[in-house]
PDB file of C-alpha atoms in Angstrom:
ATOM      1  CA  MET A   1     119.932  46.492  78.983  1.00 34.00           C
ATOM      2  CA  THR A   2     119.701  50.130  79.075  1.00 38.00           C
ATOM      3  CA  ALA A   3     117.019  52.209  80.962  1.00 42.00           C
ATOM      4  CA  HIS A   4     115.112  52.648  77.782  1.00 55.00           C
ATOM      5  CA  GLY A   5     115.446  49.441  76.738  1.00 78.00           C
ATOM      6  CA  ARG A   6     118.050  48.253  73.400  1.00 93.00           C
ATOM      7  CA  VAL A   7     117.908  49.531  70.108  1.00 97.00           C
ATOM      8  CA  THR A   8     120.227  48.254  67.312  1.00 98.00           C
ATOM      9  CA  LEU A   9     120.654  49.115  63.542  1.00 98.00           C
ATOM     10  CA  VAL A  10     121.207  46.734  60.859  1.00 98.00           C
ATOM     11  CA  LEU A  11     122.326  48.355  57.974  1.00 98.00           C
ATOM     12  CA  GLY A  12     123.433  46.609  54.868  1.00 97.00           C
ATOM     13  CA  GLY A  13     122.933  46.659  50.350  1.00 94.00           C
ATOM     14  CA  ALA A  14     120.385  44.899  48.670  1.00 90.00           C
ATOM     15  CA  ARG A  15     120.484  40.707  49.351  1.00 90.00           C
ATOM     16  CA  SER A  16     123.327  41.840  52.004  1.00 95.00           C
ATOM     17  CA  GLY A  17     121.367  38.946  54.790  1.00 95.00           C
ATOM     18  CA  LYS A  18     120.981  42.000  56.917  1.00 96.00           C
ATOM     19  CA  SER A  19     117.133  41.089  57.020  1.00 94.00           C
ATOM     20  CA  GLY A  20     118.728  37.507  58.264  1.00 94.00           C
ATOM     21  CA  PHE A  21     120.841  38.434  60.759  1.00 97.00           C
ATOM     22  CA  ALA A  22     118.263  40.895  62.318  1.00 97.00           C
ATOM     23  CA  GLU A  23     116.001  37.912  62.796  1.00 95.00           C
ATOM     24  CA  ARG A  24     118.201  35.882  64.016  1.00 96.00           C
ATOM     25  CA  LEU A  25     119.240  38.699  66.896  1.00 97.00           C
ATOM     26  CA  ALA A  26     115.196  38.981  67.723  1.00 96.00           C
ATOM     27  CA  VAL A  27     115.208  35.485  68.209  1.00 95.00           C
ATOM     28  CA  GLU A  28     118.437  34.816  70.664  1.00 95.00           C
ATOM     29  CA  THR A  29     116.512  37.672  72.920  1.00 93.00           C
ATOM     30  CA  GLY A  30     114.176  34.826  74.007  1.00 93.00           C
ATOM     31  CA  LEU A  31     111.483  37.421  73.802  1.00 93.00           C
ATOM     32  CA  GLN A  32     107.619  37.646  72.004  1.00 94.00           C
ATOM     33  CA  ARG A  33     108.616  39.001  68.775  1.00 95.00           C
ATOM     34  CA  HIS A  34     106.697  41.366  66.498  1.00 95.00           C
ATOM     35  CA  TYR A  35     107.504  41.797  62.811  1.00 95.00           C
ATOM     36  CA  VAL A  36     106.646  45.116  61.655  1.00 96.00           C
ATOM     37  CA  ALA A  37     106.815  45.364  57.741  1.00 94.00           C
ATOM     38  CA  THR A  38     106.740  48.418  55.915  1.00 96.00           C
ATOM     39  CA  GLY A  39     106.667  47.134  52.966  1.00 88.00           C
ATOM     40  CA  GLN A  40     103.823  47.850  50.296  1.00 84.00           C
ATOM     41  CA  ALA A  41     102.957  44.994  47.729  1.00 81.00           C
ATOM     42  CA  TYR A  42     102.030  46.980  44.303  1.00 80.00           C
ATOM     43  CA  ASP A  43     103.581  44.010  42.143  1.00 86.00           C
ATOM     44  CA  ASP A  44     103.979  40.365  41.561  1.00 89.00           C
ATOM     45  CA  GLU A  45     107.473  40.563  42.287  1.00 88.00           C
ATOM     46  CA  MET A  46     107.150  42.531  45.475  1.00 82.00           C
ATOM     47  CA  ARG A  47     104.495  39.858  46.719  1.00 84.00           C
ATOM     48  CA  GLN A  48     106.962  37.354  45.666  1.00 88.00           C
ATOM     49  CA  ARG A  49     109.247  39.312  47.832  1.00 81.00           C
ATOM     50  CA  ILE A  50     106.989  39.790  50.802  1.00 79.00           C
ATOM     51  CA  ALA A  51     105.981  35.768  50.632  1.00 83.00           C
ATOM     52  CA  ARG A  52     109.444  34.570  50.941  1.00 82.00           C
ATOM     53  CA  HIS A  53     110.449  36.926  53.615  1.00 79.00           C
ATOM     54  CA  GLN A  54     107.034  35.499  55.629  1.00 79.00           C
ATOM     55  CA  VAL A  55     108.395  31.691  55.248  1.00 81.00           C
ATOM     56  CA  ASP A  56     112.238  32.308  55.844  1.00 78.00           C
ATOM     57  CA  ARG A  57     111.147  34.040  59.304  1.00 78.00           C
ATOM     58  CA  GLY A  58     109.004  30.767  60.261  1.00 78.00           C
ATOM     59  CA  ASP A  59     106.362  31.318  63.192  1.00 84.00           C
ATOM     60  CA  GLY A  60     106.519  32.584  66.318  1.00 91.00           C
ATOM     61  CA  TRP A  61     105.765  35.868  65.509  1.00 94.00           C
ATOM     62  CA  THR A  62     103.541  38.612  65.092  1.00 92.00           C
ATOM     63  CA  THR A  63     103.243  40.657  62.114  1.00 92.00           C
ATOM     64  CA  HIS A  64     102.270  44.326  61.654  1.00 94.00           C
ATOM     65  CA  GLU A  65     101.842  45.737  58.287  1.00 93.00           C
ATOM     66  CA  VAL A  66     102.630  49.611  58.628  1.00 96.00           C
ATOM     67  CA  PRO A  67     103.882  51.708  55.821  1.00 95.00           C
ATOM     68  CA  LEU A  68     103.147  55.387  56.803  1.00 97.00           C
ATOM     69  CA  HIS A  69     102.495  55.626  60.635  1.00 97.00           C
ATOM     70  CA  LEU A  70     105.679  53.712  61.872  1.00 97.00           C
ATOM     71  CA  THR A  71     106.559  55.855  65.345  1.00 97.00           C
ATOM     72  CA  PRO A  72     103.073  55.846  66.748  1.00 96.00           C
ATOM     73  CA  HIS A  73     102.787  52.125  65.542  1.00 96.00           C
ATOM     74  CA  LEU A  74     105.770  51.433  67.958  1.00 95.00           C
ATOM     75  CA  GLN A  75     104.728  53.473  70.389  1.00 92.00           C
ATOM     76  CA  GLN A  76     101.152  51.355  71.243  1.00 92.00           C
ATOM     77  CA  ILE A  77     102.981  48.185  70.711  1.00 91.00           C
ATOM     78  CA  ARG A  78     106.281  48.752  72.818  1.00 83.00           C
ATOM     79  CA  ASP A  79     106.740  46.417  75.677  1.00 80.00           C
ATOM     80  CA  SER A  80     109.664  45.292  78.300  1.00 78.00           C
ATOM     81  CA  GLY A  81     109.038  41.926  77.271  1.00 87.00           C
ATOM     82  CA  CYS A  82     108.828  41.477  73.827  1.00 94.00           C
ATOM     83  CA  VAL A  83     111.027  42.576  70.747  1.00 96.00           C
ATOM     84  CA  ILE A  84     110.458  44.465  67.700  1.00 97.00           C
ATOM     85  CA  LEU A  85     112.055  43.996  64.243  1.00 97.00           C
ATOM     86  CA  VAL A  86     111.189  46.908  61.518  1.00 98.00           C
ATOM     87  CA  ASP A  87     111.975  46.168  58.556  1.00 96.00           C
ATOM     88  CA  CYS A  88     113.095  48.071  56.464  1.00 95.00           C
ATOM     89  CA  LEU A  89     113.129  52.100  57.355  1.00 98.00           C
ATOM     90  CA  THR A  90     114.132  52.511  53.524  1.00 97.00           C
ATOM     91  CA  LEU A  91     110.746  51.375  52.622  1.00 95.00           C
ATOM     92  CA  TRP A  92     109.375  53.046  55.126  1.00 98.00           C
ATOM     93  CA  VAL A  93     110.992  56.612  53.551  1.00 98.00           C
ATOM     94  CA  THR A  94     109.575  55.636  50.145  1.00 96.00           C
ATOM     95  CA  ASN A  95     106.154  55.184  51.369  1.00 96.00           C
ATOM     96  CA  LEU A  96     106.646  58.688  53.470  1.00 98.00           C
ATOM     97  CA  MET A  97     107.862  60.322  49.998  1.00 97.00           C
ATOM     98  CA  MET A  98     105.213  58.638  47.822  1.00 96.00           C
ATOM     99  CA  ALA A  99     102.647  59.973  50.426  1.00 97.00           C
ATOM    100  CA  ASP A 100     104.094  63.424  50.057  1.00 97.00           C
ATOM    101  CA  ALA A 101     104.785  63.288  53.755  1.00 98.00           C
ATOM    102  CA  ASP A 102     107.132  65.099  55.636  1.00 98.00           C
ATOM    103  CA  VAL A 103     110.095  62.819  55.649  1.00 98.00           C
ATOM    104  CA  ASP A 104     112.621  64.234  57.545  1.00 97.00           C
ATOM    105  CA  SER A 105     109.664  65.658  60.351  1.00 98.00           C
ATOM    106  CA  ALA A 106     108.880  62.057  60.414  1.00 98.00           C
ATOM    107  CA  GLY A 107     112.352  60.198  61.023  1.00 98.00           C
ATOM    108  CA  LEU A 108     113.429  63.050  63.785  1.00 98.00           C
ATOM    109  CA  ALA A 109     109.881  61.678  65.683  1.00 98.00           C
ATOM    110  CA  LEU A 110     110.904  58.179  65.273  1.00 98.00           C
ATOM    111  CA  VAL A 111     114.396  58.458  66.244  1.00 98.00           C
ATOM    112  CA  ASP A 112     113.065  61.005  69.180  1.00 96.00           C
ATOM    113  CA  SER A 113     110.700  58.198  70.103  1.00 95.00           C
ATOM    114  CA  LEU A 114     113.804  55.692  70.524  1.00 94.00           C
ATOM    115  CA  ALA A 115     114.475  57.709  74.276  1.00 88.00           C
ATOM    116  CA  ASP A 116     111.169  55.879  75.491  1.00 86.00           C
ATOM    117  CA  HIS A 117     111.762  52.768  73.954  1.00 86.00           C
ATOM    118  CA  GLN A 118     110.877  49.048  75.825  1.00 85.00           C
ATOM    119  CA  GLY A 119     112.226  46.302  75.412  1.00 86.00           C
ATOM    120  CA  SER A 120     113.993  45.726  72.332  1.00 95.00           C
ATOM    121  CA  LEU A 121     113.843  47.519  69.008  1.00 97.00           C
ATOM    122  CA  ILE A 122     115.971  45.837  65.999  1.00 98.00           C
ATOM    123  CA  LEU A 123     115.693  48.623  62.473  1.00 98.00           C
ATOM    124  CA  VAL A 124     116.883  47.457  59.536  1.00 98.00           C
ATOM    125  CA  SER A 125     117.324  49.705  56.581  1.00 98.00           C
ATOM    126  CA  ASN A 126     119.679  49.554  53.112  1.00 97.00           C
ATOM    127  CA  GLU A 127     122.559  51.259  52.771  1.00 96.00           C
ATOM    128  CA  VAL A 128     122.299  53.309  49.783  1.00 94.00           C
ATOM    129  CA  GLY A 129     124.561  55.798  49.721  1.00 89.00           C
ATOM    130  CA  LEU A 130     127.865  53.539  48.457  1.00 90.00           C
ATOM    131  CA  GLY A 131     126.732  54.192  45.281  1.00 85.00           C
ATOM    132  CA  ILE A 132     127.281  56.992  42.326  1.00 89.00           C
ATOM    133  CA  VAL A 133     125.135  59.846  42.579  1.00 90.00           C
ATOM    134  CA  PRO A 134     121.667  59.409  40.962  1.00 91.00           C
ATOM    135  CA  ASP A 135     120.831  60.908  37.989  1.00 93.00           C
ATOM    136  CA  ASN A 136     117.315  61.812  39.074  1.00 95.00           C
ATOM    137  CA  ARG A 137     115.567  64.519  41.935  1.00 96.00           C
ATOM    138  CA  MET A 138     114.003  61.695  43.546  1.00 95.00           C
ATOM    139  CA  ALA A 139     116.136  59.546  43.555  1.00 95.00           C
ATOM    140  CA  ARG A 140     119.310  61.862  44.995  1.00 96.00           C
ATOM    141  CA  GLU A 141     116.421  62.642  47.887  1.00 97.00           C
ATOM    142  CA  PHE A 142     115.572  59.629  48.559  1.00 97.00           C
ATOM    143  CA  ARG A 143     119.306  58.867  49.232  1.00 96.00           C
ATOM    144  CA  ASP A 144     119.738  61.577  51.104  1.00 96.00           C
ATOM    145  CA  HIS A 145     116.873  61.369  53.505  1.00 97.00           C
ATOM    146  CA  ALA A 146     118.099  57.906  54.120  1.00 97.00           C
ATOM    147  CA  GLY A 147     121.123  58.999  55.191  1.00 97.00           C
ATOM    148  CA  ARG A 148     120.347  61.648  57.200  1.00 97.00           C
ATOM    149  CA  LEU A 149     117.988  58.893  59.232  1.00 98.00           C
ATOM    150  CA  HIS A 150     120.626  56.429  59.463  1.00 98.00           C
ATOM    151  CA  GLN A 151     123.000  58.881  61.087  1.00 98.00           C
ATOM    152  CA  ARG A 152     120.160  59.939  63.254  1.00 98.00           C
ATOM    153  CA  ILE A 153     119.699  56.903  64.556  1.00 98.00           C
ATOM    154  CA  ALA A 154     123.338  55.217  64.670  1.00 98.00           C
ATOM    155  CA  ALA A 155     123.958  58.048  67.022  1.00 98.00           C
ATOM    156  CA  VAL A 156     121.286  57.002  69.641  1.00 97.00           C
ATOM    157  CA  ALA A 157     121.091  53.521  68.532  1.00 97.00           C
ATOM    158  CA  ASP A 158     123.202  50.769  71.410  1.00 97.00           C
ATOM    159  CA  GLU A 159     124.523  48.548  68.699  1.00 98.00           C
ATOM    160  CA  VAL A 160     125.259  49.463  65.309  1.00 98.00           C
ATOM    161  CA  TYR A 161     125.735  46.521  62.116  1.00 98.00           C
ATOM    162  CA  PHE A 162     126.923  46.569  58.506  1.00 98.00           C
ATOM    163  CA  VAL A 163     126.154  43.587  56.587  1.00 98.00           C
ATOM    164  CA  ALA A 164     127.416  42.682  53.258  1.00 97.00           C
ATOM    165  CA  ALA A 165     127.844  39.165  52.038  1.00 96.00           C
ATOM    166  CA  GLY A 166     125.827  37.579  55.009  1.00 95.00           C
ATOM    167  CA  LEU A 167     129.068  38.620  57.057  1.00 97.00           C
ATOM    168  CA  PRO A 168     127.832  41.407  59.784  1.00 98.00           C
ATOM    169  CA  LEU A 169     130.817  43.723  60.769  1.00 98.00           C
ATOM    170  CA  LYS A 170     129.745  45.065  64.717  1.00 98.00           C
ATOM    171  CA  MET A 171     129.686  49.387  63.865  1.00 98.00           C
ATOM    172  CA  LYS A 172     128.783  50.470  67.448  1.00 98.00           C
ATOM    173  CA  GLY A 173     128.202  48.598  70.745  1.00 94.00           C
TER     174      GLY A 173
END
């Protein structure tokens, strides 16, 4: 483990297996586990998706619902004796955009905080830059915000994985 803790970024497409892979990484640490959920249930489908994630995850997790103020919350719960899994950064970016927040500043604050993070931190996010160019401004801005955030986190992360078809590819570390 480095002096600042261990930061892992797990990227992948929708239903790629990235969350399950990240959860297995967290369990393998043997540390106390915290799950920071950024999603918000605005409709029945999302409520069902969240419930499915909770069942799949099982017991042994302390869950935190943090749709907007991710960095301050991580600073409150960081501890060298725990692992924190954040799922997912793209939902966090969406929440920030919908709240008319400064997404780039929030992302930079998160990246800056990683240098001082204690313990293990696993960040999960959807890779959204592999498809066609979106046809509307908001979707293009979302894709660009997510891409910049991923690059910044990957630059400082100890490990980076890309998951496709349930198979993790280690890209860094």
